XYZ file of C-alpha atoms in Angstrom:
759
model
C 0.054 0.009 -0.016
C 2.712 2.383 0.924
C 4.824 1.512 -2.248
C 1.612 2.176 -4.225
C 1.058 5.640 -2.641
C 4.656 6.573 -3.366
C 4.599 5.262 -7.101
C 1.606 7.118 -8.001
C 2.954 10.341 -6.188
C 6.410 10.165 -7.982
C 5.024 9.167 -11.633
C 2.744 12.197 -11.059
C 5.688 14.252 -10.267
C 7.555 13.183 -13.270
C 4.350 14.103 -15.475
C 4.772 17.591 -14.115
C 6.816 19.779 -16.512
C 8.267 23.000 -15.787
C 10.072 25.688 -18.131
C 13.195 25.266 -16.152
C 15.420 21.927 -15.682
C 14.307 19.809 -12.594
C 16.480 17.010 -10.953
C 15.648 15.183 -7.720
C 17.617 14.628 -4.567
C 17.766 10.841 -4.115
C 18.050 10.839 -0.465
C 14.738 12.871 0.144
C 12.975 10.677 -2.770
C 13.902 7.525 -0.763
C 12.968 9.202 2.602
C 9.601 10.089 1.170
C 8.919 6.440 0.780
C 9.203 5.788 4.375
C 5.982 7.821 5.810
C 3.733 6.035 3.170
C 4.931 2.685 4.258
C 4.744 3.472 8.168
C 1.451 5.265 7.795
C -0.234 2.259 5.979
C 0.960 -0.142 8.308
C -0.157 1.618 11.232
C -3.659 2.381 9.604
C -4.285 -1.395 8.727
C -2.949 -2.557 12.082
C -5.378 -0.420 13.991
C -8.460 -1.552 11.863
C -7.360 -5.095 11.909
C -7.245 -5.303 15.902
C -9.917 -7.902 17.218
C -11.276 -5.399 19.563
C -14.578 -3.589 19.640
C -13.384 0.106 19.016
C -15.484 0.265 15.710
C -15.432 3.793 14.312
C -12.701 5.160 16.558
C -10.436 2.527 15.025
C -11.386 4.021 11.648
C -10.842 7.744 12.467
C -7.503 6.981 13.832
C -6.498 4.730 11.054
C -7.640 7.398 8.556
C -5.603 9.945 10.450
C -2.336 7.981 10.134
C -3.130 7.234 6.681
C -3.485 10.844 5.889
C -0.661 12.061 7.619
C 1.626 9.463 5.885
C 0.041 10.728 2.441
C 0.672 14.294 3.127
C 4.213 13.781 4.541
C 5.204 11.708 1.547
C 3.986 14.198 -0.935
C 5.593 17.174 0.693
C 8.735 15.306 1.321
C 8.804 14.420 -2.361
C 8.195 18.153 -3.391
C 11.094 19.160 -1.339
C 13.334 16.479 -3.293
C 13.135 18.667 -6.312
C 16.297 20.324 -7.189
C 15.873 23.321 -9.874
C 16.403 26.928 -10.379
C 13.362 28.140 -8.545
C 11.717 28.403 -5.108
C 8.344 26.815 -4.092
C 5.614 28.772 -2.309
C 2.494 27.265 -1.022
C -0.929 28.548 -0.763
C -1.765 27.836 2.982
C -5.702 27.322 2.026
C -4.849 24.913 -0.668
C -2.233 23.080 1.512
C -4.886 22.601 4.322
C -7.434 21.438 1.681
C -5.258 18.773 0.345
C -4.653 17.370 3.850
C -8.319 17.477 4.488
C -9.012 15.627 1.148
C -6.355 12.965 2.151
C -8.117 12.393 5.517
C -11.517 12.399 4.351
C -10.778 9.990 1.446
C -8.871 7.842 3.978
C -11.729 7.828 6.186
C -14.041 6.810 3.715
C -11.944 4.048 2.244
C -10.763 2.623 5.641
C -14.625 2.649 6.663
C -15.514 0.558 3.639
C -12.444 -1.712 4.374
C -13.650 -1.984 8.061
C -16.987 -2.782 6.924
C -15.855 -5.493 4.495
C -13.541 -7.043 7.361
C -16.602 -7.384 9.637
C -18.941 -8.594 6.781
C -16.633 -10.765 4.547
C -18.974 -13.581 4.072
C -21.749 -11.414 2.732
C -22.355 -12.107 -0.789
C -21.453 -9.561 -3.384
C -18.989 -7.700 -1.459
C -16.628 -7.157 -4.454
C -18.066 -3.850 -5.301
C -17.586 -2.330 -2.205
C -14.049 -3.534 -2.221
C -13.708 -1.869 -5.687
C -15.378 1.342 -4.397
C -12.858 1.270 -1.573
C -10.175 0.967 -3.759
C -11.395 3.711 -6.052
C -11.925 6.094 -3.122
C -8.697 5.514 -1.901
C -7.018 6.435 -5.445
C -8.949 9.459 -5.633
C -7.835 10.573 -1.945
C -4.247 10.155 -3.022
C -4.430 11.761 -6.401
C -7.062 14.514 -5.225
C -4.392 15.285 -2.363
C -1.580 15.103 -4.852
C -2.918 17.571 -7.468
C -4.459 19.817 -4.854
C -0.998 19.779 -3.302
C 0.550 20.760 -6.584
C -2.008 23.476 -7.182
C -1.130 24.902 -3.818
C 2.416 25.289 -5.134
C 3.952 28.380 -6.752
C 7.474 28.164 -8.424
C 9.254 31.288 -8.595
C 12.608 31.625 -10.592
C 15.678 31.884 -8.569
C 18.076 34.399 -9.821
C 21.165 32.044 -8.971
C 19.378 28.801 -9.649
C 20.726 25.805 -11.062
C 20.176 25.673 -15.044
C 21.710 22.343 -15.754
C 19.485 19.661 -17.532
C 18.359 16.565 -16.064
C 20.480 13.610 -16.609
C 17.718 11.042 -17.209
C 14.275 10.936 -19.229
C 11.582 11.319 -16.935
C 9.145 9.312 -19.096
C 11.404 6.420 -19.072
C 11.869 6.538 -15.289
C 7.973 6.859 -14.945
C 7.460 3.736 -17.048
C 9.971 1.864 -15.127
C 8.543 2.756 -11.865
C 5.073 2.067 -13.122
C 6.020 -1.324 -14.566
C 8.082 -2.220 -11.359
C 5.066 -1.401 -9.292
C 2.815 -3.473 -11.487
C 5.043 -6.551 -11.042
C 4.951 -5.954 -7.331
C 1.337 -5.702 -7.204
C 0.853 -8.908 -9.584
C 3.033 -10.665 -7.072
C 1.134 -9.526 -4.239
C -2.290 -10.386 -5.927
C -0.871 -13.905 -6.703
C 0.092 -14.177 -3.022
C -3.245 -13.261 -2.057
C -4.837 -15.725 -4.483
C -2.599 -18.456 -2.958
C -3.499 -17.451 0.429
C -7.145 -17.349 -0.308
C -6.736 -20.994 -1.439
C -4.942 -22.038 1.682
C -7.556 -20.198 3.407
C -10.289 -21.832 1.714
C -8.718 -25.303 2.402
C -8.276 -24.311 6.088
C -11.730 -23.296 6.265
C -12.856 -26.848 4.822
C -10.455 -28.614 7.163
C -11.776 -26.591 10.050
C -15.408 -27.192 9.182
C -14.508 -30.929 8.973
C -12.542 -30.816 12.263
C -15.509 -28.676 13.879
C -18.179 -31.418 12.634
C -15.825 -34.199 14.204
C -15.675 -32.204 17.472
C -19.423 -31.591 17.420
C -20.161 -35.182 16.656
C -17.927 -36.421 19.686
C -19.734 -37.662 22.858
C -16.743 -36.705 24.978
C -16.511 -33.037 26.073
C -13.832 -31.052 23.968
C -13.080 -27.599 25.639
C -10.627 -24.898 24.296
C -9.289 -22.319 26.553
C -6.781 -19.453 26.310
C -3.948 -19.159 28.865
C -6.009 -17.348 31.379
C -8.455 -20.264 31.502
C -11.315 -18.597 29.401
C -13.259 -20.769 27.336
C -13.074 -20.242 23.542
C -14.642 -23.581 22.264
C -17.323 -25.771 23.681
C -18.907 -28.746 21.807
C -22.040 -30.522 21.969
C -20.501 -33.373 24.056
C -19.675 -30.582 26.831
C -22.885 -29.255 26.441
C -24.585 -32.587 27.205
C -22.041 -33.414 29.903
C -22.112 -30.298 31.967
C -25.413 -28.929 30.941
C -24.222 -25.467 29.722
C -24.986 -24.105 26.200
C -21.983 -22.632 24.606
C -23.310 -19.092 24.916
C -23.355 -19.538 28.822
C -19.672 -20.415 28.797
C -17.765 -18.888 25.848
C -15.531 -16.240 27.394
C -15.948 -17.330 30.939
C -13.184 -19.374 33.127
C -12.805 -23.098 33.161
C -13.172 -22.861 37.025
C -17.067 -22.847 36.612
C -16.873 -26.808 35.600
C -14.142 -27.574 38.377
C -15.366 -28.329 41.908
C -14.268 -25.848 44.364
C -11.972 -28.125 46.312
C -9.777 -28.501 43.021
C -9.620 -24.809 41.895
C -6.751 -23.725 43.921
C -4.614 -26.730 42.697
C -5.693 -26.012 39.025
C -4.710 -22.361 39.449
C -1.323 -23.192 40.810
C -0.794 -25.900 38.089
C -1.659 -23.334 35.240
C 0.738 -20.684 36.718
C 3.479 -23.371 36.884
C 3.025 -24.539 33.426
C 3.013 -20.886 31.958
C 6.111 -20.117 34.153
C 8.366 -23.472 33.682
C 6.736 -25.117 30.430
C 7.297 -28.170 32.506
C 4.248 -30.587 31.865
C 2.898 -32.605 34.860
C -0.715 -33.025 33.992
C -0.402 -31.843 30.282
C 0.310 -34.903 27.903
C -1.240 -37.292 30.550
C -4.549 -38.737 31.202
C -5.842 -38.285 34.861
C -8.963 -39.010 36.764
C -10.490 -35.999 38.375
C -13.963 -34.794 39.177
C -16.384 -32.328 37.156
C -18.935 -29.971 38.180
C -22.332 -29.870 36.304
C -24.683 -27.049 36.188
C -26.720 -27.346 39.215
C -23.836 -28.487 41.439
C -23.648 -32.139 40.865
C -20.178 -33.482 41.103
C -19.206 -36.466 38.911
C -15.962 -38.470 38.084
C -14.163 -37.613 34.781
C -11.109 -38.732 32.730
C -9.226 -35.544 31.469
C -6.543 -35.615 28.609
C -4.969 -31.953 28.379
C -2.841 -30.768 25.458
C -1.298 -27.339 24.602
C -0.435 -25.553 21.532
C 1.139 -22.112 20.682
C 0.018 -19.492 18.222
C 2.781 -16.891 18.099
C 3.229 -16.053 21.710
C -0.109 -17.112 23.023
C -0.733 -20.510 24.578
C -3.841 -22.525 24.366
C -5.123 -25.430 26.215
C -7.391 -28.229 24.734
C -9.213 -30.620 27.051
C -10.844 -33.771 26.122
C -13.209 -34.779 28.981
C -14.900 -38.078 29.429
C -17.593 -38.963 31.772
C -16.573 -42.158 33.661
C -19.476 -42.299 36.006
C -20.531 -45.716 34.860
C -16.925 -47.046 34.769
C -16.306 -46.123 38.422
C -19.703 -47.754 39.188
C -18.669 -50.864 37.441
C -15.028 -50.768 39.085
C -16.621 -50.426 42.402
C -18.637 -53.665 41.822
C -15.612 -55.452 40.579
C -13.796 -54.052 43.493
C -16.459 -55.370 45.916
C -16.085 -58.729 44.270
C -12.281 -58.985 44.214
C -11.365 -56.798 47.245
C -14.135 -57.080 49.613
C -15.624 -59.787 51.812
C -18.948 -60.643 50.401
C -20.558 -61.279 53.823
C -19.282 -58.229 56.101
C -18.034 -55.867 53.132
C -14.693 -55.751 55.048
C -11.394 -55.804 53.018
C -10.506 -59.495 52.193
C -7.363 -60.897 52.293
C -5.977 -59.805 49.017
C -6.762 -56.183 49.800
C -5.162 -56.505 53.503
C -1.872 -57.528 51.897
C -1.942 -54.465 49.419
C -2.562 -52.062 52.238
C -0.165 -53.905 54.477
C 2.674 -53.746 52.019
C 1.919 -50.110 51.588
C 1.938 -49.452 55.314
C 5.365 -51.318 55.424
C 6.694 -49.081 52.818
C 5.536 -45.955 54.512
C 6.851 -47.464 58.016
C 10.217 -48.242 56.526
C 10.678 -44.894 54.881
C 9.466 -42.809 57.863
C 11.014 -45.255 60.435
C 7.728 -45.879 62.140
C 5.978 -48.898 63.601
C 2.902 -50.644 62.897
C 0.637 -53.385 64.342
C -0.955 -56.332 63.162
C -3.820 -58.033 65.291
C -4.960 -61.546 64.547
C -8.493 -62.191 65.928
C -10.232 -65.590 66.306
C -13.633 -66.169 67.778
C -14.049 -68.502 70.707
C -16.685 -71.093 70.452
C -17.906 -69.819 66.974
C -18.294 -73.259 65.925
C -20.668 -74.226 68.746
C -22.919 -71.354 67.792
C -22.728 -72.333 63.986
C -23.721 -75.846 64.841
C -26.462 -75.054 67.232
C -28.214 -71.936 65.755
C -27.385 -72.749 62.014
C -25.236 -70.921 59.566
C -27.561 -68.118 58.752
C -27.305 -67.103 62.576
C -23.599 -67.575 62.157
C -23.386 -65.306 59.327
C -25.337 -62.678 61.406
C -23.000 -62.956 64.148
C -20.004 -62.411 61.948
C -21.640 -59.172 60.599
C -22.231 -57.815 64.190
C -18.580 -58.902 65.037
C -17.106 -56.969 62.102
C -19.187 -53.882 63.210
C -17.820 -54.143 66.953
C -14.252 -54.504 65.790
C -14.482 -51.388 63.304
C -15.950 -49.401 66.116
C -12.840 -49.788 68.079
C -10.407 -48.635 65.521
C -9.860 -45.491 63.547
C -10.745 -44.926 59.910
C -7.110 -44.994 58.900
C -6.880 -48.630 60.270
C -7.958 -51.588 58.305
C -10.141 -54.499 59.632
C -10.015 -57.530 57.236
C -11.990 -60.841 57.520
C -9.231 -63.380 56.864
C -11.754 -66.247 56.507
C -14.282 -68.122 58.642
C -14.336 -66.543 62.086
C -10.766 -65.077 61.585
C -10.172 -61.338 61.402
C -7.150 -59.169 60.986
C -6.563 -55.679 62.067
C -3.806 -53.433 60.532
C -2.944 -50.491 62.687
C -0.447 -47.950 61.148
C 1.636 -45.599 63.302
C 1.157 -47.607 66.566
C 2.996 -48.920 69.236
C 2.664 -51.312 72.076
C 0.607 -49.044 74.299
C -1.653 -48.133 71.741
C -2.126 -51.628 70.600
C -2.756 -52.670 74.193
C -5.546 -50.202 74.621
C -7.263 -51.141 71.263
C -6.933 -54.875 72.189
C -8.454 -54.596 75.627
C -11.173 -52.401 74.225
C -12.110 -55.269 71.495
C -12.190 -57.653 74.449
C -14.486 -55.454 76.497
C -16.819 -54.731 73.750
C -17.495 -58.621 73.471
C -18.602 -58.687 77.216
C -22.038 -57.578 75.931
C -24.245 -60.366 74.414
C -25.396 -60.379 70.832
C -28.997 -61.171 69.945
C -29.447 -63.554 66.891
C -32.910 -64.065 65.748
C -34.251 -63.683 69.348
C -31.391 -65.856 70.760
C -29.058 -64.210 73.089
C -25.448 -65.372 72.668
C -21.918 -64.532 74.054
C -18.876 -64.834 72.051
C -15.312 -63.984 73.164
C -12.040 -63.080 71.003
C -8.641 -64.462 71.074
C -6.189 -61.906 70.095
C -2.536 -62.266 68.790
C -0.409 -59.125 68.288
C 2.907 -58.463 66.312
C 4.793 -55.358 65.815
C 6.758 -54.149 62.781
C 9.833 -54.227 62.726
C 10.669 -56.159 65.972
C 8.231 -59.151 65.021
C 8.828 -59.259 61.304
C 9.510 -57.061 58.209
C 7.217 -58.402 55.739
C 3.365 -58.982 55.628
C 3.565 -62.906 55.679
C 5.914 -62.934 58.898
C 3.733 -60.318 60.776
C 0.599 -62.295 59.950
C 2.000 -65.526 61.022
C 3.494 -64.219 64.162
C 0.186 -62.652 65.029
C -1.512 -65.871 64.370
C 1.046 -67.608 66.761
C 0.424 -65.153 69.423
C -3.355 -65.751 69.226
C -2.746 -69.484 69.487
C -1.061 -69.064 72.634
C -4.123 -67.011 74.013
C -6.184 -69.889 73.068
C -3.981 -72.507 75.004
C -3.978 -70.118 78.076
C -7.820 -69.707 78.428
C -8.876 -67.681 75.396
C -10.780 -64.485 75.719
C -7.638 -62.113 75.920
C -4.855 -60.871 73.805
C -1.083 -61.642 73.901
C 1.895 -60.036 72.214
C 4.085 -62.215 70.006
C 7.576 -63.256 71.333
C 10.149 -65.574 69.693
C 9.588 -68.232 72.244
C 6.034 -68.711 70.869
C 7.526 -69.465 67.358
C 9.855 -72.003 68.926
C 6.932 -73.617 70.641
C 4.881 -73.766 67.575
C 7.787 -74.923 65.415
C 8.328 -77.728 68.141
C 4.691 -78.371 68.012
C 4.653 -78.781 64.097
C 7.513 -81.056 64.210
C 5.846 -83.153 66.992
C 2.700 -83.482 64.930
C 4.670 -84.450 61.757
C 6.577 -87.053 63.886
C 3.314 -88.276 65.478
C 1.595 -89.057 62.163
C 4.598 -91.350 61.240
C 4.704 -92.869 64.608
C 2.084 -95.467 64.056
C 3.503 -96.604 60.676
C 7.035 -96.774 61.906
C 6.245 -98.573 65.195
C 7.391 -95.858 67.311
C 4.498 -96.103 69.915
C 4.592 -98.860 72.359
C 2.576 -99.746 75.556
C 3.635 -100.401 78.865
C 1.797 -101.657 81.701
C 1.379 -100.775 85.478
C 0.016 -103.236 88.183
C -3.061 -102.331 89.929
C -2.872 -104.037 93.524
C -5.657 -105.133 96.239
C -4.923 -102.674 98.908
C -6.022 -105.473 101.600
C -4.333 -108.554 100.321
C -1.478 -106.999 98.311
C -2.247 -109.111 95.392
C -2.306 -108.132 91.658
C -5.827 -107.476 90.681
C -5.508 -105.547 87.432
C -3.194 -103.957 85.006
C -3.480 -100.525 83.437
C -2.121 -100.097 79.664
C -0.218 -96.739 79.227
C 1.212 -95.447 75.911
C 4.725 -94.272 75.231
C 6.525 -92.995 72.151
C 10.094 -93.519 71.687
C 11.389 -91.275 68.803
C 14.476 -92.375 66.915
C 16.161 -88.795 67.211
C 14.459 -87.153 70.147
C 14.090 -90.109 72.197
C 11.352 -90.732 74.848
C 8.552 -88.128 74.569
C 6.210 -87.741 77.450
C 2.355 -88.491 77.051
C 1.804 -85.188 78.397
C 3.511 -83.620 75.378
C 1.834 -85.631 72.541
C -1.534 -86.665 74.044
C -3.032 -83.424 73.924
C -1.509 -82.747 70.386
C -3.355 -86.058 69.230
C -6.569 -84.832 70.741
C -6.297 -81.466 68.838
C -5.029 -82.791 65.500
C -7.588 -85.964 65.647
C -4.994 -88.412 65.817
C -6.071 -89.617 69.032
C -8.854 -91.609 67.097
C -6.304 -94.139 65.257
C -3.879 -93.939 68.101
C -6.649 -94.778 70.768
C -7.989 -97.620 68.511
C -4.561 -99.033 68.350
C -3.993 -98.808 72.125
C -7.284 -100.616 72.730
C -6.541 -103.227 70.212
C -2.916 -103.958 71.680
C -4.091 -104.013 75.262
C -6.828 -106.411 74.477
C -4.537 -108.731 72.580
C -1.838 -108.594 75.103
C -4.206 -109.333 77.983
C -5.566 -112.397 76.032
C -2.028 -113.544 75.190
C -1.347 -113.595 79.180
C -4.438 -115.441 79.643
C -3.416 -117.973 76.835
C -0.164 -118.462 78.694
C -1.930 -119.478 81.820
C -1.550 -116.343 84.017
C -4.666 -115.478 85.970
C -7.391 -113.613 84.612
C -7.066 -109.825 85.266
C -8.890 -106.659 84.068
C -6.897 -104.680 81.393
C -7.494 -100.969 82.030
C -7.488 -98.678 79.013
C -8.082 -94.889 79.041
C -10.299 -93.413 76.507
C -10.235 -89.894 75.288
C -13.309 -87.630 74.947
C -13.034 -87.441 71.288
C -12.835 -91.304 71.122
C -15.914 -91.530 73.085
C -18.038 -89.035 71.177
C -17.669 -91.097 67.933
C -20.955 -92.340 67.110
C -19.558 -95.989 66.317
C -17.342 -96.251 69.400
C -19.224 -98.887 71.042
C -19.159 -100.889 67.655
C -15.399 -100.212 67.441
C -14.853 -101.772 71.027
C -17.104 -104.637 70.350
C -15.149 -105.395 66.938
C -11.795 -105.176 68.957
C -12.906 -107.618 71.586
C -14.100 -110.002 68.831
C -10.855 -109.786 66.950
C -8.750 -110.232 69.976
C -10.703 -112.966 71.708
C -10.912 -111.101 75.117
C -13.843 -111.608 77.267
C -15.584 -108.044 77.802
C -15.390 -108.719 81.563
C -11.675 -108.412 81.595
C -11.767 -105.003 79.850
C -11.783 -101.772 81.881
C -12.527 -98.507 80.132
C -11.289 -95.432 82.135
C -13.332 -92.209 81.180
C -12.529 -88.650 82.099
C -14.988 -86.361 83.663
C -15.159 -84.322 80.510
C -16.500 -87.317 78.580
C -19.570 -87.669 80.743
C -20.613 -83.764 80.640
C -22.483 -84.678 77.419
C -24.836 -86.655 79.321
C -27.451 -87.398 76.672
C -24.772 -89.211 74.525
C -22.551 -90.583 77.347
C -25.702 -92.443 79.149
C -26.625 -94.097 75.858
C -23.164 -95.190 75.109
C -22.163 -96.236 78.622
C -25.355 -98.506 78.922
C -24.422 -100.232 75.527
C -20.909 -100.946 76.997
C -22.129 -102.025 80.281
C -24.463 -104.478 78.684
C -21.542 -105.944 76.780
C -20.025 -106.711 80.259
C -17.319 -103.997 80.114
C -16.072 -102.625 83.537
C -16.272 -98.652 83.504
C -14.357 -96.363 85.842
C -14.049 -92.639 86.091
C -10.312 -91.374 85.700
C -8.816 -88.458 87.681
C -11.936 -88.053 89.951
C -12.117 -84.800 91.788
C -10.267 -82.655 89.137
C -13.138 -81.811 86.838
C -16.295 -79.500 87.513
C -19.148 -81.954 86.779
C -22.025 -82.340 88.906
C -22.043 -85.181 91.429
C -25.347 -86.390 90.228
C -23.677 -88.587 87.482
C -22.345 -90.939 90.139
C -26.000 -92.031 90.696
C -27.020 -91.780 86.982
C -24.229 -93.406 85.044
C -23.393 -97.115 85.426
C -19.890 -96.668 86.853
C -18.198 -99.301 88.666
C -14.885 -97.669 90.062
C -13.697 -94.148 90.812
C -10.202 -93.482 90.454
C -8.530 -90.896 92.860
C -6.224 -88.652 90.901
C -2.667 -88.998 92.019
C -2.097 -85.177 92.890
C -4.448 -86.086 95.986
C -2.581 -89.249 96.846
C 0.721 -87.700 96.895
C -0.257 -84.740 99.071
C -1.857 -86.988 101.766
C 0.775 -86.074 104.401
C 1.508 -82.635 103.012
C -1.927 -81.137 102.882
C -4.663 -82.142 105.319
C -7.507 -80.941 102.969
C -5.909 -83.540 100.492
C -6.182 -86.198 103.067
C -9.744 -85.359 103.813
C -10.709 -85.169 100.119
C -9.262 -88.768 99.681
C -11.249 -89.910 102.694
C -14.460 -88.226 101.548
C -14.145 -89.757 98.053
C -13.575 -93.327 99.592
C -16.533 -93.217 101.863
C -18.757 -91.483 99.207
C -17.812 -94.295 96.639
C -18.603 -97.106 99.163
C -21.913 -95.411 99.997
C -22.827 -95.620 96.536
C -21.499 -99.293 96.250
C -18.616 -98.254 94.036
C -14.927 -99.447 94.137
C -12.075 -96.800 94.797
C -8.583 -97.144 93.232
C -6.005 -94.673 94.183
C -3.172 -93.525 91.710
C 0.102 -92.266 92.669
C 1.033 -94.256 95.724
C 4.572 -94.222 96.435
C 5.279 -94.822 100.032
C 4.419 -97.211 102.603
C 2.765 -94.434 104.775
C 0.407 -93.802 101.951
C -0.551 -97.202 101.562
C -1.212 -97.680 105.293
C -3.423 -94.427 105.075
C -5.410 -96.124 102.283
C -5.688 -99.447 104.041
C -7.005 -97.657 107.211
C -9.700 -95.788 104.917
C -10.610 -99.053 103.475
C -9.669 -98.171 99.713
C -10.167 -101.062 97.391
C -7.015 -100.751 94.916
C -3.974 -98.905 94.550
C -1.229 -98.485 91.790
C 2.069 -96.263 91.720
C 5.873 -96.658 91.879
C 5.588 -97.987 95.455
C 4.535 -101.163 93.595
C 6.047 -100.928 90.227
C 6.731 -98.186 87.608
C 4.942 -98.782 84.055
C 7.051 -101.554 82.452
C 7.137 -103.596 79.152
C 5.216 -106.533 78.539
C 8.230 -108.725 79.091
C 9.052 -107.280 82.490
C 5.269 -107.627 83.325
C 5.644 -111.336 82.583
C 7.939 -111.718 85.739
C 5.320 -110.022 88.114
C 2.695 -112.097 86.562
C 5.053 -115.359 87.278
C 5.526 -114.213 90.848
C 1.685 -113.845 91.352
C 1.161 -117.246 89.803
C 3.463 -118.830 92.291
C 2.269 -116.904 95.091
C -1.460 -118.329 94.419
C -0.144 -122.140 93.937
C 1.406 -121.664 97.408
């Protein structure tokens, strides 16, 4: 534009002929180009700004345009070198400037109108009119300015002739400008082509954006939204006219806004992406205030110095709902809703990492319900499920929200307590024990259940999840052994005991097959005559590596593991066979006493098993005595039935360790019992504790009054035997007569009894 104005002016100047020679100052000619270019640039810059200035823009642009034209013209006039002086008519000079301003104002106004309505059909004539008026402005100003000039000859003026042909120069300038304009028009044409393609591409891009179900939102560096598609409208509930130009924070929940602002500032200042270029899960804010989960993909691009943000947002409400269902199935216990074993291990491993990093401690509680099986068996599994739900609630009420209560399985629960110490764990464990002092009502049945709790601490009791849980479980079993309904912290000694117990169990399972179990026999003597009247069979275990193992160590383990059933049956069979063997060898007929465990006796086929063994061994039932413990006969309904069957078979029945249990004495008149066995703890203390002596006397008198025989165990001295003789006890056994001995040694005692009888 600037070059066009200057070319018109210079060619018109060359077309002006004076009667004197004229040349031009090249520096001033070139200088005259500058205001034309600068003023055109300023004018077009002003009217092209994307603001709402309107008419003020046009007037300001016209002012700069007119200033440039006038400056260019009179600078060019001053470049003339000739033998004359130029004087200007002030009126015409001002008129030329006014013509330049008015014409520029009209032309720019038309250009401004065109720029605002470029998509209106048939705008070409307005463009042509704008060009024509601009041409009139330049030429009108030029010739008015020329008319304002008066040339007066200078007496000492330069009379030299111009060195170049003005017509040729004018043609050269004109042709050069036409070439420049041609190139400009070609570039405009190419630009229009690219713009057309860009518009088509943008249209296609816009159609893709509008058809997307995801929200696609564009925003500038200030967070002001500049694009809002149909997906965003459907997702957030706002029309585009409600959000365009407004800040993104209107769709961001309040608790995230501060983080959003700081994130924007950080990115704009450092250009280091943290969320940009990644997909993150956040929350969005709908119109009306509803908050919902979203998935956000954020990208940026630059246009010049400006940074823009594009957000692709997806509503993941359904996905979150599905994930929650899957999470419930995979990580939650279906009955109580508590975390299951898998989720516990995840949380425990995270807590261990944090504890290791921060050098903290944490606690693990292993909780098992006492007598849960009894409640489950008596009230049914449905009631048992209700009980577990209530137990879960009570445990959760005793811990903080940051702690984890997990159902390990069955009636076992694990509690993870981060940032804890022994004192804190003690308080929580005691609180759990105390809360179960209150009864639980299940389907109108009031029940009581107590917990046994084992506790392990990180890092002293283990540095990984498996070890901590195992050690807490070990401590819990120690609580079970010591009476239940309490809690205990893990100690290394417990692990040694468990390890020993495990090895003992493995060895006991092999003992029967490897013939490591043997029977020994202890004589039972008639207190009055001193003769042998019976034999008690006792089991012994000789391990090839550990040597002799006490029955006190392996019998309770056999009871717990169920191994007592095959072991008890083997003992009964071997004792019956041995007694029959002695009878076949000609020794006197004696009763063989065999201890029966409560687990054996509770078997529904116990009587049939005894009958089968007697038949296989050939032993007469009258020569068999079964020693029952008080715990056996506490289940009176089953006990009476089984005892009567055994009694009808002719088997002798006795109560072992009488006086050490808690059963009612009423069973002495109810059950078909033949003998009471006084526990050795009473017999040994006859001369140490007067109360024990009184108890022994009372038991003997009571038994005789009920027509029962009495046998005292643990007789070790002559004084004890004399006391029993004075109290008229029937039978006695103990180290005073003989220790438990193998069958081979028992043959000697039997032989002596046989010789004595013959004499």
